[in-house]
Amino acid sequence: MPPFHAIIEIDRSTETGRIDPNIYGHFLESSFFGNIEGGVFDEGSPLSIDSRDAREGLRKDVLTLCQDLGVPVVRWPGGNFTSPYHWEDGVGPRDARPSRLELAWGGVETNRFGTDEFLAWCAEAGAEPYLVHNCRDVDEAVRWVEYVNSPAETAYTRRRARNGHPDPYGVKYWGIGNEVYGPWQLGYRSAPEYAAAAREHARFMRLVDPSLKLVAVGIPWRQEEWTRPLLEQAGRLVDYVSLHLYGASTHLSAAIDGGGSSGAGGDYDAVVAQPLYFEQQINDYAHLVADLAADAGVERPLALALDEWNIRHLEPTGWPEPQPGEDGGLAPRELSAPDAEAGSLRVNRWSPRTLADALFYAGVFHGLHRAAGLAVAPTMANTVNLVNANGLVVARPTGATRSASYHVWDLYQNHTGPIAVAARVEGPAVSAQVRQGDNRTPGGGFETRPGVVPYLDVSATLTEDRRSLRLAVINRHRSAPVRATIVLDGRTQKLPGRAGVHDLGAGVDDVLATNRIGEPDRVALVDRGEIEVPAGGYDFPPHSVTVLSFTLAG
């Protein structure tokens, strides 16, 4: 197929915002589909650390993959798990800790992985920890901050010392509740009730440690009704307002139904278009928070924390429950063609990440880059999850590997810059009904809205010294390359004639390709070295993400 044509215009004189590295953050949730036990923590495994401190049982292979990537910030203990969690259950000698019925995901929580283990894991991984309290008991929250951060000589800090850490941990980020607007949470609150609880928690947590960065619960619907009282009562005490967004893919059932990865039912186009929905939601909520903060007289700088996000792989509830496969994918099971309505779908927590997902993640990062200059900018994001459970790293008893999504984080964290600059694309696009994530209509189908989906999506950034331009380009087209002419500061002649090239997806035929422990590099980041970019021209391969690195003249 002949390539489409596009023009990419970059204006270095217009710096649109500073990209916070915490947008590449992560999430761990206890009792959640191999995220902790069997993921970052696997007592008795020959692959785990053998020591007599809080590092005992941490998976070495998982840690190595996280260290290689660089993990800026990690949220724990959840998620829904947070709402019934008591932090004191998870400290002290492991064999003396209580096992309890786990009320969010079912089963029994052993509490063998608790505060000290999580913070030891963060120290090993080089990550900033982000702890979330259930917002049901102010004194419990205060004592957790005291145990973790206080330098004073108290019963709680002596307890911390007995547990192997005499010095304060200095945890900066703390969440005040999780999705407390939902009746599925233990500790569900109305908007006024949560606003009052958040104010009280923030006030007294700050009395223990005034340096805390506090995240208040935001909401993806009825936003003004929830957010106005929150900012009126607690806006002067918090630093972030959270937002949770999820995309949706039905490729699992589409493949069984005959659509496959290349047919009309493959769901690829719906997946790669959903970052448009994310970007709109992020921008809308950022502007609303800014307006409501101004109305409430809040002068404290606020930011958004997209501290739960991912794309869900949905399947019919009538299918056998999915189980993890030994090689990192799904265990074999007998499936029939789906005959259920869309409302009878569930999330497959073991479904491996695909190349299509990788393009989705890249699109969300572009939206976060473009939002970096907003008055209330997204400066933290935490994908659900880091290990297993639809995560970047897949761990099984025999080993661990990088999923397709791991390479997207690697590409953007380690090959783009922190300074966003203006970029404009003139090129081919398609009109489509853009799926609004996992939001459903009353009839059970997915909500959609008409939109224009450009095939090329571009984020331009500069390195800190402004001596290197990093051009990240997604080609969403399933099968056709797009030939682009790159114009820098109004002239193609200003663009250097050579660029370093890293890409993901180029040369991979199947848009639903995934990685396995035995086949770890089917979807992988490729370093193509320096290549010629004559007259600013470059052919971006179909279903791919590319970063071009140009060394700029002084």
XYZ file of C-alpha atoms in Angstrom:
554
model
C 0.000 0.000 0.000
C 1.460 3.425 -0.904
C 2.194 5.485 2.176
C 0.031 8.300 3.396
C 1.698 11.707 3.667
C 1.882 14.120 6.609
C 3.708 17.239 7.752
C 4.983 17.514 11.329
C 5.764 21.060 12.468
C 7.809 21.616 15.633
C 8.287 25.001 17.287
C 11.096 25.040 19.831
C 10.279 28.589 20.869
C 6.960 27.449 22.340
C 7.654 25.337 25.413
C 4.261 24.054 26.496
C 5.079 22.512 29.870
C 7.424 20.466 32.036
C 6.704 16.737 32.084
C 6.888 15.284 35.591
C 8.667 11.879 35.635
C 5.990 10.620 38.046
C 3.551 10.308 35.135
C 5.445 7.068 34.423
C 4.457 5.688 37.823
C 3.000 2.360 38.892
C 0.668 0.572 41.251
C 0.782 -2.526 43.447
C -2.304 -3.950 45.125
C -2.323 -6.624 47.796
C -4.482 -9.747 47.283
C -4.805 -8.892 43.594
C -4.158 -11.592 40.981
C -0.492 -12.290 41.632
C 0.443 -8.654 41.987
C 2.163 -9.111 45.364
C 2.277 -12.809 46.302
C 3.690 -14.608 43.285
C 4.719 -11.246 41.838
C 7.043 -8.884 43.703
C 6.996 -11.208 46.749
C 7.415 -14.993 46.670
C 8.569 -16.499 49.941
C 10.407 -19.793 49.554
C 11.132 -19.325 45.858
C 14.737 -19.941 44.750
C 14.307 -16.732 42.730
C 13.703 -14.625 45.857
C 16.012 -12.824 48.277
C 17.125 -14.965 51.208
C 17.782 -12.628 54.139
C 16.687 -11.968 57.696
C 15.167 -8.563 57.155
C 12.186 -7.030 55.333
C 13.705 -7.976 51.958
C 13.175 -11.677 52.649
C 11.029 -13.119 49.856
C 11.328 -10.270 47.364
C 11.669 -11.677 43.838
C 15.145 -10.852 42.510
C 14.242 -11.285 38.840
C 11.276 -8.933 39.149
C 13.426 -6.386 40.971
C 16.067 -6.536 38.244
C 13.515 -5.795 35.524
C 12.154 -2.870 37.546
C 15.641 -1.537 38.237
C 16.520 -1.778 34.545
C 13.414 0.192 33.629
C 13.541 2.775 36.406
C 10.410 3.022 38.532
C 9.673 6.598 39.649
C 6.756 6.103 42.067
C 4.602 3.163 43.191
C 1.193 3.281 44.863
C 0.277 0.671 47.536
C -1.661 -1.126 49.114
C -4.421 -0.417 46.577
C -6.941 0.109 45.074
C -10.041 -1.424 46.539
C -7.885 -3.419 48.944
C -7.159 -0.156 50.774
C -10.653 0.387 52.128
C -10.708 -2.525 54.665
C -6.941 -2.545 55.285
C -5.404 -1.995 58.715
C -1.737 -1.181 58.388
C -0.838 -2.527 61.839
C -1.818 -6.031 60.660
C 1.189 -5.921 58.330
C 4.091 -4.971 60.623
C 6.168 -6.968 63.086
C 7.299 -10.612 62.907
C 5.601 -12.203 59.911
C 4.578 -15.373 61.683
C 2.774 -13.311 64.342
C 0.722 -11.255 61.884
C -3.017 -11.964 61.666
C -4.641 -13.498 58.613
C -7.955 -11.882 57.753
C -10.785 -12.327 55.307
C -10.033 -9.977 52.411
C -13.173 -7.975 51.637
C -12.261 -6.345 48.326
C -11.204 -9.300 46.137
C -12.102 -12.303 48.272
C -9.941 -14.936 49.905
C -7.632 -14.501 52.868
C -4.980 -11.808 53.293
C -1.925 -13.195 55.100
C -0.388 -9.759 55.794
C 3.076 -11.229 55.272
C 3.812 -8.376 52.876
C 3.222 -5.130 54.746
C 4.560 -1.616 55.193
C 8.196 -2.518 55.860
C 8.313 -5.042 53.021
C 6.808 -2.563 50.560
C 9.207 0.188 51.591
C 12.143 -2.226 51.410
C 11.032 -3.178 47.897
C 10.840 0.504 46.904
C 14.342 1.101 48.261
C 15.695 -1.829 46.250
C 13.849 -0.715 43.096
C 14.803 2.957 43.508
C 11.148 4.028 43.588
C 9.333 6.702 45.581
C 6.611 5.015 47.672
C 3.038 6.303 47.639
C 0.982 5.001 50.575
C -2.810 5.144 50.590
C -4.864 5.122 53.787
C -8.478 3.976 53.937
C -9.791 7.320 55.279
C -11.993 5.583 57.816
C -10.090 6.402 61.023
C -8.082 9.588 61.507
C -6.083 8.225 64.422
C -5.073 5.141 62.428
C -3.867 7.365 59.571
C -1.943 9.607 61.957
C -0.234 6.657 63.638
C 0.754 5.206 60.252
C 2.471 8.490 59.352
C 4.087 8.459 62.805
C 5.350 4.881 62.365
C 6.715 5.585 58.884
C 8.026 9.155 59.068
C 8.377 10.515 62.596
C 11.875 11.115 64.029
C 10.454 11.466 67.566
C 10.952 8.873 70.274
C 7.504 7.267 70.604
C 5.976 3.834 71.010
C 5.362 3.685 67.258
C 8.848 4.756 66.220
C 10.395 2.310 68.707
C 8.241 -0.338 67.091
C 9.601 0.677 63.674
C 13.141 0.329 65.054
C 12.385 -3.155 66.422
C 11.124 -4.046 62.955
C 14.499 -3.172 61.455
C 14.293 0.497 60.512
C 15.303 2.919 63.278
C 15.438 5.936 60.941
C 12.317 7.559 59.458
C 11.437 6.337 55.969
C 10.516 9.827 54.769
C 7.572 8.765 52.599
C 6.391 11.837 50.731
C 3.191 10.783 48.936
C 0.062 9.768 50.872
C -3.451 9.132 49.604
C -6.560 9.921 51.634
C -8.855 7.059 50.661
C -9.609 5.190 47.450
C -12.804 5.616 45.385
C -14.783 6.364 48.530
C -17.570 7.677 46.258
C -18.434 4.049 45.413
C -20.750 1.758 47.398
C -18.345 -1.099 46.624
C -15.934 0.489 49.153
C -15.905 -0.197 52.875
C -16.199 3.362 54.140
C -18.326 4.730 51.284
C -18.998 8.460 51.734
C -21.202 11.097 50.179
C -19.430 14.148 48.753
C -19.906 16.333 51.883
C -18.938 13.439 54.170
C -15.742 12.741 52.265
C -14.845 16.432 52.071
C -15.062 16.694 55.865
C -13.136 13.434 56.371
C -10.405 14.482 53.927
C -10.012 17.822 55.702
C -9.651 16.176 59.105
C -7.264 13.484 57.865
C -5.095 16.014 56.034
C -4.937 18.380 58.991
C -3.795 15.795 61.515
C -1.525 13.831 59.171
C 0.274 17.115 58.465
C 0.707 17.731 62.192
C 2.923 14.636 62.258
C 4.788 15.531 59.047
C 4.148 18.935 57.423
C 6.105 17.930 54.310
C 3.576 15.343 53.109
C 2.166 15.499 49.586
C -1.475 14.487 49.955
C -3.750 13.014 47.283
C -7.499 13.548 47.703
C -10.051 11.355 45.961
C -11.439 12.820 42.758
C -14.172 11.258 40.652
C -14.762 10.396 36.967
C -18.473 11.308 36.993
C -20.716 13.894 38.716
C -17.476 15.786 39.016
C -18.631 19.212 40.149
C -21.018 17.734 42.719
C -18.100 15.826 44.288
C -15.184 18.171 43.736
C -16.701 21.499 44.821
C -17.244 20.537 48.497
C -13.896 18.726 48.512
C -12.017 21.848 47.474
C -14.100 24.135 49.677
C -13.280 22.085 52.762
C -9.903 20.474 52.051
C -8.451 22.324 49.065
C -6.020 24.297 51.220
C -4.605 21.098 52.719
C -4.125 18.732 49.760
C -1.755 18.711 46.792
C -3.428 16.380 44.300
C -6.909 15.403 43.195
C -7.067 11.887 41.771
C -8.763 10.597 38.635
C -9.301 6.957 37.629
C -9.796 6.037 33.963
C -10.004 2.673 32.207
C -10.102 1.752 28.548
C -11.763 -1.374 27.184
C -10.865 -4.018 24.614
C -13.015 -6.941 23.445
C -10.377 -8.612 21.290
C -10.517 -11.826 23.343
C -14.065 -12.602 22.281
C -13.588 -11.049 18.824
C -10.910 -13.632 18.039
C -13.233 -16.503 19.007
C -16.076 -14.906 17.068
C -14.087 -14.965 13.840
C -12.948 -11.341 13.787
C -9.399 -12.129 14.783
C -6.640 -9.578 14.964
C -6.974 -8.400 11.370
C -10.689 -8.640 10.700
C -13.361 -6.043 11.361
C -14.018 -7.481 14.809
C -10.402 -7.347 15.977
C -11.039 -4.226 18.094
C -7.641 -2.769 17.190
C -8.987 0.543 15.919
C -11.176 1.000 18.996
C -8.212 0.347 21.300
C -5.741 2.746 19.677
C -8.357 5.539 19.476
C -9.223 5.536 23.191
C -6.375 7.863 24.237
C -8.540 10.620 22.711
C -11.127 9.862 25.401
C -8.442 9.865 28.118
C -7.010 13.170 26.968
C -10.422 14.813 26.890
C -11.254 13.551 30.386
C -7.915 14.689 31.800
C -8.234 18.150 30.272
C -11.868 18.587 31.313
C -11.200 17.596 34.919
C -8.034 19.707 35.094
C -9.979 22.792 34.031
C -12.861 21.997 36.404
C -10.514 21.581 39.379
C -8.812 24.874 38.500
C -12.147 26.713 38.279
C -13.533 25.225 41.500
C -10.298 25.909 43.371
C -10.499 29.549 42.300
C -14.128 29.705 43.445
C -13.118 28.269 46.824
C -10.230 30.706 47.222
C -7.635 27.937 47.169
C -4.220 29.443 46.494
C -2.253 26.254 47.100
C -0.959 24.775 43.804
C -2.948 21.677 42.859
C -2.225 18.870 40.420
C -4.006 15.803 39.053
C -2.961 12.255 39.912
C -4.165 9.724 37.349
C -3.387 7.139 39.993
C -5.371 4.295 38.432
C -5.458 3.686 34.704
C -5.131 0.892 32.193
C -6.990 -0.812 29.384
C -9.185 -3.729 30.386
C -9.406 -6.905 28.328
C -13.051 -7.930 28.582
C -14.596 -11.321 27.955
C -18.003 -13.034 28.413
C -18.822 -13.963 31.986
C -20.036 -17.370 30.740
C -16.527 -18.461 29.822
C -14.430 -20.525 32.283
C -12.546 -18.336 34.733
C -9.155 -17.337 33.279
C -6.061 -18.743 34.948
C -2.400 -17.811 34.552
C -0.406 -19.854 32.071
C 3.012 -21.188 33.019
C 4.718 -19.249 30.216
C 3.232 -15.888 31.161
C -0.003 -15.890 29.175
C -3.351 -17.563 29.798
C -3.726 -21.209 30.720
C -5.583 -23.238 28.037
C -9.361 -23.403 28.387
C -12.264 -24.360 26.144
C -14.119 -21.343 24.783
C -17.306 -21.024 22.792
C -18.365 -18.228 20.488
C -19.784 -15.403 22.645
C -23.524 -14.996 22.650
C -23.864 -12.675 25.639
C -24.692 -8.994 25.548
C -21.947 -6.459 26.233
C -23.306 -5.951 29.742
C -22.279 -9.526 30.631
C -18.571 -8.943 30.368
C -15.835 -9.234 32.976
C -12.215 -8.171 33.154
C -9.659 -10.860 32.361
C -6.925 -10.081 34.893
C -4.428 -12.530 33.365
C -4.691 -11.442 29.731
C -1.219 -10.429 28.476
C -0.584 -6.982 27.041
C -0.663 -6.710 23.248
C 1.036 -4.536 20.651
C -2.302 -2.711 20.254
C -2.220 -1.982 23.991
C 1.306 -0.597 23.586
C 0.020 1.994 21.095
C -2.800 2.839 23.508
C -0.338 3.489 26.355
C 1.825 5.649 24.094
C -1.241 7.707 23.157
C -2.090 8.308 26.812
C 1.472 9.495 27.439
C 1.128 11.952 24.559
C -2.035 13.307 26.165
C -0.226 13.675 29.494
C 2.646 15.477 27.760
C 0.247 17.917 26.116
C -1.469 18.578 29.456
C 1.808 19.354 31.242
C 1.318 23.105 30.996
C -2.218 23.255 32.398
C -2.865 25.248 35.575
C -3.819 21.955 37.256
C -1.575 19.559 35.362
C -1.371 15.772 35.671
C 1.960 15.310 37.435
C 1.508 11.733 38.612
C 0.032 8.656 36.937
C 0.032 5.056 38.190
C -0.908 2.257 35.843
C -2.704 -0.796 37.242
C -0.575 -2.910 37.725
C 3.191 -3.145 37.748
C 3.504 -6.952 38.041
C 1.046 -9.556 36.726
C -2.636 -8.529 36.717
C -2.312 -6.859 33.280
C 1.043 -5.387 34.281
C 4.363 -4.420 32.752
C 6.227 -7.360 34.257
C 4.940 -10.933 34.073
C 6.131 -13.289 36.827
C 5.632 -17.015 37.114
C 7.323 -19.606 39.368
C 9.948 -20.287 36.672
C 10.897 -16.688 35.894
C 9.802 -13.236 34.819
C 9.701 -11.271 31.587
C 8.843 -7.889 30.114
C 5.346 -7.549 28.677
C 4.698 -5.432 25.587
C 3.750 -2.508 27.823
C 7.123 -2.546 29.613
C 8.776 -1.315 26.422
C 6.436 1.676 26.140
C 7.516 2.889 29.582
C 11.143 2.283 28.634
C 10.714 4.260 25.411
C 9.092 7.300 27.024
C 10.971 7.353 30.345
C 14.399 6.783 28.922
C 14.275 8.205 25.387
C 12.153 11.378 25.552
C 12.821 14.684 27.315
C 11.171 16.571 30.194
C 10.381 19.771 28.276
C 7.308 19.619 26.019
C 7.338 21.861 22.950
C 4.636 22.706 20.452
C 4.034 20.153 17.707
C 1.398 20.215 14.980
C 0.476 17.476 12.521
C -1.205 17.945 9.173
C -2.026 14.515 7.863
C -4.506 11.709 7.314
C -7.207 10.911 9.849
C -10.413 8.917 10.103
C -13.819 9.853 11.495
C -14.907 7.294 14.067
C -17.134 6.591 17.014
C -14.535 6.780 19.791
C -15.155 4.356 22.638
C -15.446 6.181 25.952
C -13.325 3.713 27.859
C -15.234 1.074 29.803
C -18.333 3.255 30.244
C -21.546 1.480 29.256
C -24.919 2.565 27.912
C -28.141 1.536 29.705
C -28.465 -1.240 27.120
C -25.063 -2.666 28.007
C -23.068 -1.467 25.016
C -20.062 0.814 25.116
C -20.541 4.556 25.162
C -19.040 6.201 22.090
C -18.738 9.724 20.757
C -17.929 10.883 17.260
C -14.359 12.028 16.827
C -11.568 12.494 14.340
C -8.702 10.079 14.988
C -5.421 11.134 13.356
C -3.219 8.317 12.145
C -0.117 10.136 13.366
C 0.015 11.334 16.978
C 3.116 13.332 17.884
C 4.805 14.486 21.095
C 7.904 16.680 20.792
C 10.204 17.141 23.775
C 13.621 18.581 24.557
C 16.247 17.223 26.905
C 17.075 19.293 29.979
C 20.015 21.014 28.241
C 17.848 21.664 25.161
C 20.557 20.177 22.977
C 18.492 17.191 21.821
C 15.032 17.062 20.256
C 13.051 13.879 20.893
C 10.162 13.307 18.509
C 7.759 10.545 19.581
C 5.402 9.463 16.796
C 2.598 6.903 16.887
C 1.303 5.555 13.575
C -2.112 4.155 14.449
C -2.866 2.863 10.960
C -3.121 -0.906 11.084
C -1.432 -1.644 7.754
C -0.085 1.481 6.030
C 3.074 3.515 6.668
C 2.839 7.286 6.883
C 5.565 9.318 5.165
C 6.132 12.527 7.112
C 8.100 15.675 6.407
C 9.441 17.139 9.656
C 9.716 20.925 9.845
C 11.714 22.469 12.703
C 11.123 26.121 13.580
C 9.529 26.788 10.187
C 12.256 25.238 8.011
C 13.147 21.683 7.053
C 16.746 22.861 6.681
C 16.982 23.445 10.444
C 16.462 19.755 11.150
C 19.684 17.744 11.458
C 20.133 15.222 8.667
C 20.599 12.239 11.009
C 18.651 10.925 13.960
C 18.897 8.135 16.475
C 15.920 5.802 16.109
C 14.138 3.612 18.645
C 10.882 1.950 17.662
C 8.320 -0.518 18.939
C 6.025 -2.597 16.736
C 7.774 -2.021 13.408
C 8.094 -5.398 11.696
C 5.626 -7.133 14.032
C 2.818 -8.497 11.845
C 0.184 -9.267 14.490
C -1.313 -6.251 16.269
C -2.318 -8.607 19.089
C 1.212 -9.965 19.512
C 2.291 -10.565 23.131
C 5.433 -11.647 24.953
C 5.947 -14.871 26.879
C 8.699 -16.088 29.193
C 9.811 -18.441 26.418
C 9.400 -15.745 23.739
C 10.316 -12.528 25.560
C 11.115 -10.263 22.606
C 8.227 -10.730 20.207
C 7.207 -7.141 21.028
C 10.373 -5.291 21.979
C 12.065 -1.929 21.747
C 14.520 -1.843 18.833
C 17.532 0.485 18.719
C 18.247 1.132 15.041
C 21.199 3.414 15.686
C 21.666 6.634 13.715
C 20.054 6.843 10.301
C 19.686 9.439 7.581
C 16.615 11.701 7.638
C 16.980 13.363 4.235
C 15.166 16.690 3.902
C 13.302 15.932 7.136
C 11.564 12.899 5.636
C 10.774 9.706 7.541
C 8.462 6.754 6.898
C 6.680 5.740 10.098
C 5.758 2.039 9.928
C 2.164 0.887 10.530
C 1.020 0.025 14.072
C 4.219 1.352 15.598
C 5.702 3.902 17.994
C 8.957 5.628 17.029
C 11.223 8.075 18.854
C 13.626 10.092 16.693
C 16.494 11.768 18.592
C 18.084 14.786 16.891
C 21.237 16.476 18.189
C 20.670 20.212 17.838
C 23.123 22.956 17.039
C 23.842 25.350 19.880
